[in-house]
Amino acid sequence: MNDPIEYAEQRGRFGSFGGRYVPEPLWTPFEAVAQAYRDAMDDEDYHRREGRWRQSRLGRPTPLTHLGALSSEIGGAQLWAKREDLLDGGTFCITSALTQALIAERMEKSRLLGESATGDFGVALGSVGAALGLDVTVFMRRAAIEQERLNAARMRRLGVELVAVDAAGRGRSQAMAEALRSYSISWDETFYATSSLASPAPYPQMVGRALSVIGEECKEQLRDENIEVEYAIAPVGSGSFAAGLFEALLDDEGPQIIGAQAGGGPETTRNSASLVRGRPGVYLGTHSLVLQDDEGQILAAHAEAPGLVMPVAGPQHARWLQEGRVHYVMVDDADALQAQRRLARTEGIFASRETGYGLAYALKLAPTLRSDQHILVGISGTGIRGLGQDDEETDEGGIA
Amino acid sequence: MNDPIEYAEQRGRFGSFGGRYVPEPLWTPFEAVAQAYRDAMDDEDYHRREGRWRQSRLGRPTPLTHLGALSSEIGGAQLWAKREDLLDGGTFCITSALTQALIAERMEKSRLLGESATGDFGVALGSVGAALGLDVTVFMRRAAIEQERLNAARMRRLGVELVAVDAAGRGRSQAMAEALRSYSISWDETFYATSSLASPAPYPQMVGRALSVIGEECKEQLRDENIEVEYAIAPVGSGSFAAGLFEALLDDEGPQIIGAQAGGGPETTRNSASLVRGRPGVYLGTHSLVLQDDEGQILAAHAEAPGLVMPVAGPQHARWLQEGRVHYVMVDDADALQAQRRLARTEGIFASRETGYGLAYALKLAPTLRSDQHILVGISGTGIRGLGQDDEETDEGGIA
Amino acid sequence: MKNRLTPLENAFPRRTTPLLLTGLVAGDPFLEATREYMDVIVDAGADAVELIIPFSDPAYHGPVLRRACDRAMSEKVSWEAVEEMIADFRRDDGNTPVIVSTYYNRVLARGTTDCAQGLAESGVDAVRVTDLPAEEAGEFKEEVEGREMALIQSIAPSTTKERFRRLAKEASGLMIWTGHCGAEVTMPPAEFRDRLRDLRQYTPLPIVASMNVESGEDAASVAGACHGVLVQSAIAWLIEGLGANVEERLGAFVADLRVNLDNIAE
Amino acid sequence: MKNRLTPLENAFPRRTTPLLLTGLVAGDPFLEATREYMDVIVDAGADAVELIIPFSDPAYHGPVLRRACDRAMSEKVSWEAVEEMIADFRRDDGNTPVIVSTYYNRVLARGTTDCAQGLAESGVDAVRVTDLPAEEAGEFKEEVEGREMALIQSIAPSTTKERFRRLAKEASGLMIWTGHCGAEVTMPPAEFRDRLRDLRQYTPLPIVASMNVESGEDAASVAGACHGVLVQSAIAWLIEGLGANVEERLGAFVADLRVNLDNIAE
Ligand SMILES: Cc1ncc(COP(=O)(O)O)c(C=O)c1O
Ligand SMILES: Cc1ncc(COP(=O)(O)O)c(C=O)c1O
């Protein structure tokens, strides 16, 4: 159990969480993915190729930016931001998409099939798919396609086959279900790719490992800056971004790690805080913490940031919670929006709304610390996506 | 004349081109900028600070990506892309904006004032302005603001004061004129920043030097790849992006360098090819090549890519043309669009339409070369900007 | 070793004609109706009734069953209510096997022991959990089989022969071939026939196919290659249509399936 | 050393009242009209006429003059046509100085020599190039001054005293204080007065202010601090309004400026 990733990959589990809870049609295809993934992990050529692509195409490593202006405005600790908004496509997603596409290539699949809640992962999949000569099909709720016009248009430019799923409610589970159903009849030539850490094995392992490069880079960058952070904070929907940031920093000597979930607000009990309000359960193929009622019915998740709308988190988070290694908190939607806007105004970094949830918590923590202490926040992506829809907001000053 | 940059900076000239052709109210403010800029260049602290910001905030160096799939699809030379689309804000612009903002800070100005044709530079200015605690005012044609909704919305989020200029025609000269008129009564606390290389001294020097980091990085990256390129190609509007890519590669032993300008197409004589169809003249404060009629009236420039709509290029280009160091060509609008789309479909890189002009030329050159020869193309930015307006294009396959 | 002689296994070998298993979503449109449909279906010739306990996110079911679950969800069907209904059915009908199927989260929410106990007490013969593969079933399988119920194993086109043999060794009651995905049947008929002929060598259990059967003809053609059919969506679709005479049409539909299945045995 | 005794310099010292310079965009709305306006303006008391040769992108002019240039642009006003008109004016009026102003690209397109020669031959007294600062003017300045014309130097609020002294040394004819930017006047009146008082020590040339003068009152108030006013936009605005009696109103407006300027001298 020295290396938690290795341990997890062998059993498909993270402590008592994880596993592969899928109907029989999906078992064997996913076992083949697990096998191909294990093979890749043992193959130095694979790691070299992945490393090269990350650097020369995705734009890794991403910078670690000192938020000097914001820190002094708030007073207290110094804030540092890991800039996944500067990756190709504008979000952290492409790092995960690349790994999955490279595994697909190893398996000699000709197509990537995935689901996307916001289109971010769809764009990422479209990019790496095109580069590797793989067809790409993305399932997305029809309402989400209409809302995320920008990402829909980008996917079309990238040649993605975009499949609209008619389903009520927000969040990605419906589109995931459709994608999986389609995959169950096409797995022979198709690779299922997911943006969600809450997925059947080997996906939480595979996605978690792919994204752990985020935290590895941070560790090195903090060393270069000669800094030790007191806190590391990231937003948690399904938790893939957060897991990517946290993994390398989970160390008894390391910082206090905080996963920020959408907690709704004073006027609502609706939230996406699976790791605060959820109970153990099995959903979307994994045993983890799930927002559910007493009868085991899944509750609709809510967050102002569409990327966080998820009633279940990846199983490693359930384990980290259980073991007390990560602290999960709820952040009000309004505070998150506030934090997102403040980052834009004060630092000129227009980050995703998802980012606001982690940042809002950091902004509350900072004043309780000394100015020679440090907080690391993860920026999951740029805020451009959201502009496709809410540019009617003119409350922020019009045109002269 | 060993170092062309140094030479130019001292006289404000590039050979017989360049200079500072401005009315008296602007002379002294620009001379002060020139002085501050010279001081900064002699100040190691300045260079250190600039380098640090570039790396830790802007995302420099940007990757050099081998376009393997496109190269083999085309046949012939290997194509390599310099990825300025991965910079903060999604275009090369922020590198120039940063330098200007840092000079403004040195001059203890409290405001940045600039013009933006597409909003790309406005977003860049907004970002660095916010980070440095400077107010930002951006002048933009009203029609452009309406068309570039995405960038307008981004600027608002960044707290930019966006001033709509009512002016006919495309291109940036009208907005530049308004910005300069406003600056002429506010220079005391304001710094004028420009996206255009075709500007009065010291701007062509300052912007050219700031952006020359693009080519410096390429040189190093090509050395790391152990590659010598036969051609280096970039789109040229005012030519700041291209100058940034070219400067470090201008070497007798170096590649053939090609500036691609918007040439219209078979059905039109309208173009933006100042360096092919232009004659020497003075416009926008600089002596360079200008699209004009026999009476010296400026001709309206045309290009499908708004960033290239410019009837005059930066003075260094005029000099490079005169000295035969760079070859300037016209590329059809239709071919450029084709190239942009092909890059998205084949490589998963959704670049700006401007990029298509350089790439289209590269795609014609490549088959004439051997597969162990190499071509470098510059990607000036992402294509997202354009999606804000033409997402009604459904010709590329709808939603299933 | 678990007890292989569950009531389910005992019930089937008596028949010489193909098996007709019929599914109903419990609580669609309300529980009393389901209870009546059970009688109708059994009277019309079904060999067993599967009761689908509605789940909020029946991701692996096709659109018709998802709509049926949606309707049933608004009835807030509790385990206790379903069990009462089954017990009531058992009072009238001591023989026809009842299979309960659901998603694993509903089982976990109640607790695997309580769930198995409650179902066993109400007279359930077999349990099927859509998203619980054999590899993850350990604990619940013991709870179920320890109470003389079968935990039904599914197989699918993607199941390798090697895996099938492993699954078959541990299976009880019957096995269900999941041969469609929502609507589309996932394997061409000839291949299906060959595959099933092959698989049947490795298990003494009946293999019943879920193949999107919509008519007596469909049923007959599918059952020619295996031991019977499981019909779910077509029944939910009939119930969705409602109208005054839904029970009449339901009975006629099942009777037609029965006749067609019996015909191929002759 | 250049010849300082241009006709322009000779013309002004004769007056004891403030100078009234008036600008017209050549070709707005057509050249014949401009020719007539010149007479009207001079008859009403202007000391000199500035003819603005239209440029496609008069970036450094305010909105009124840019619109005037736009209108004149559609007339495609060539150098030759303007020169013919000036020559015609000179045949009637041998004294009133004529200043030609434009942007440098129009000069370059013709060639600096041809341009200076053509203008000199038609009877022009001074040339003003909006975007040609002293530092860039070398060659053209020689061409102009070599032909007994002045190349008029502008000064502005941003001009330092040190720079002013350098500019004044090289200046000929008169100097123009560019004290507004399109519409807004760029320096408060008191500061303007102080600054001009200071500058006047360093040059024998008259300093005429371009200060967005819109009325006789404005003119008087500005001219109190310098040697006169240059009025452009207000005249272009009058012409833009057109109507039947535009010449009448133009004459009345200039006459009013004249009266107000003459009053302060008394
Ligand atoms: C920008 C952004 N941030 C955060 C998230 C949440 O990611 P995760 O579900 O991996 O926690 C998403 C998901 O789409 C996203 O797009
Ligand atoms: C994406 C992009 N590419 C190219 C250009 C042209 O740049 P330049 O005028 O410096 O040649 C621009 C200008 O805005 C741009 O936005």
PDB file of N, CA and C in Angstrom, chain D residues 7 26 65-66 70 98 144 147 182 188 194 203 209 242 251:
ATOM      1  N   PRO D   7       6.218  85.736 -47.136  1.00  0.00           N
ATOM      2  CA  PRO D   7       5.104  86.675 -47.294  1.00  0.00           C
ATOM      3  C   PRO D   7       4.184  86.661 -46.079  1.00  0.00           C
ATOM      4  N   ALA D  26     -11.220  72.030 -48.413  1.00  0.00           N
ATOM      5  CA  ALA D  26     -11.313  72.209 -49.866  1.00  0.00           C
ATOM      6  C   ALA D  26     -12.163  71.109 -50.475  1.00  0.00           C
ATOM      7  N   LEU D  65     -14.773  68.156 -38.572  1.00  0.00           N
ATOM      8  CA  LEU D  65     -13.864  68.258 -39.713  1.00  0.00           C
ATOM      9  C   LEU D  65     -13.716  66.918 -40.432  1.00  0.00           C
ATOM     10  N   ARG D  66     -13.840  65.803 -39.659  1.00  0.00           N
ATOM     11  CA  ARG D  66     -13.774  64.518 -40.343  1.00  0.00           C
ATOM     12  C   ARG D  66     -14.972  64.332 -41.264  1.00  0.00           C
ATOM     13  N   ASP D  70     -14.888  63.840 -45.234  1.00  0.00           N
ATOM     14  CA  ASP D  70     -15.639  62.771 -45.892  1.00  0.00           C
ATOM     15  C   ASP D  70     -16.418  63.313 -47.087  1.00  0.00           C
ATOM     16  N   VAL D  98      -2.720  82.563 -47.869  1.00  0.00           N
ATOM     17  CA  VAL D  98      -3.384  81.263 -47.994  1.00  0.00           C
ATOM     18  C   VAL D  98      -2.467  80.197 -47.405  1.00  0.00           C
ATOM     19  N   VAL D 144       9.777  73.462 -48.856  1.00  0.00           N
ATOM     20  CA  VAL D 144       8.763  74.500 -48.656  1.00  0.00           C
ATOM     21  C   VAL D 144       9.426  75.858 -48.444  1.00  0.00           C
ATOM     22  N   ARG D 147      11.041  77.730 -51.134  1.00  0.00           N
ATOM     23  CA  ARG D 147      10.150  78.397 -52.101  1.00  0.00           C
ATOM     24  C   ARG D 147       9.375  79.543 -51.447  1.00  0.00           C
ATOM     25  N   GLY D 182     -10.363  67.656 -31.035  1.00  0.00           N
ATOM     26  CA  GLY D 182     -11.685  67.364 -31.583  1.00  0.00           C
ATOM     27  C   GLY D 182     -12.682  68.373 -31.065  1.00  0.00           C
ATOM     28  N   PRO D 188      -7.264  74.404 -18.962  1.00  0.00           N
ATOM     29  CA  PRO D 188      -8.143  75.429 -18.366  1.00  0.00           C
ATOM     30  C   PRO D 188      -7.664  76.830 -18.763  1.00  0.00           C
ATOM     31  N   ASP D 194      -1.463  81.751 -18.751  1.00  0.00           N
ATOM     32  CA  ASP D 194      -0.126  81.761 -18.157  1.00  0.00           C
ATOM     33  C   ASP D 194       0.904  81.142 -19.105  1.00  0.00           C
ATOM     34  N   THR D 203       9.679  83.735 -28.736  1.00  0.00           N
ATOM     35  CA  THR D 203       9.566  83.807 -30.201  1.00  0.00           C
ATOM     36  C   THR D 203       9.006  85.154 -30.623  1.00  0.00           C
ATOM     37  N   ALA D 209      -4.102  80.588 -31.726  1.00  0.00           N
ATOM     38  CA  ALA D 209      -4.608  79.415 -31.018  1.00  0.00           C
ATOM     39  C   ALA D 209      -5.789  78.775 -31.725  1.00  0.00           C
ATOM     40  N   LEU D 242     -25.699  73.840 -44.311  1.00  0.00           N
ATOM     41  CA  LEU D 242     -26.129  74.273 -45.642  1.00  0.00           C
ATOM     42  C   LEU D 242     -27.346  75.196 -45.613  1.00  0.00           C
ATOM     43  N   GLY D 251     -20.697  84.669 -43.781  1.00  0.00           N
ATOM     44  CA  GLY D 251     -20.179  86.035 -43.718  1.00  0.00           C
ATOM     45  C   GLY D 251     -20.485  86.688 -42.390  1.00  0.00           C
TER      46      GLY D 251
END
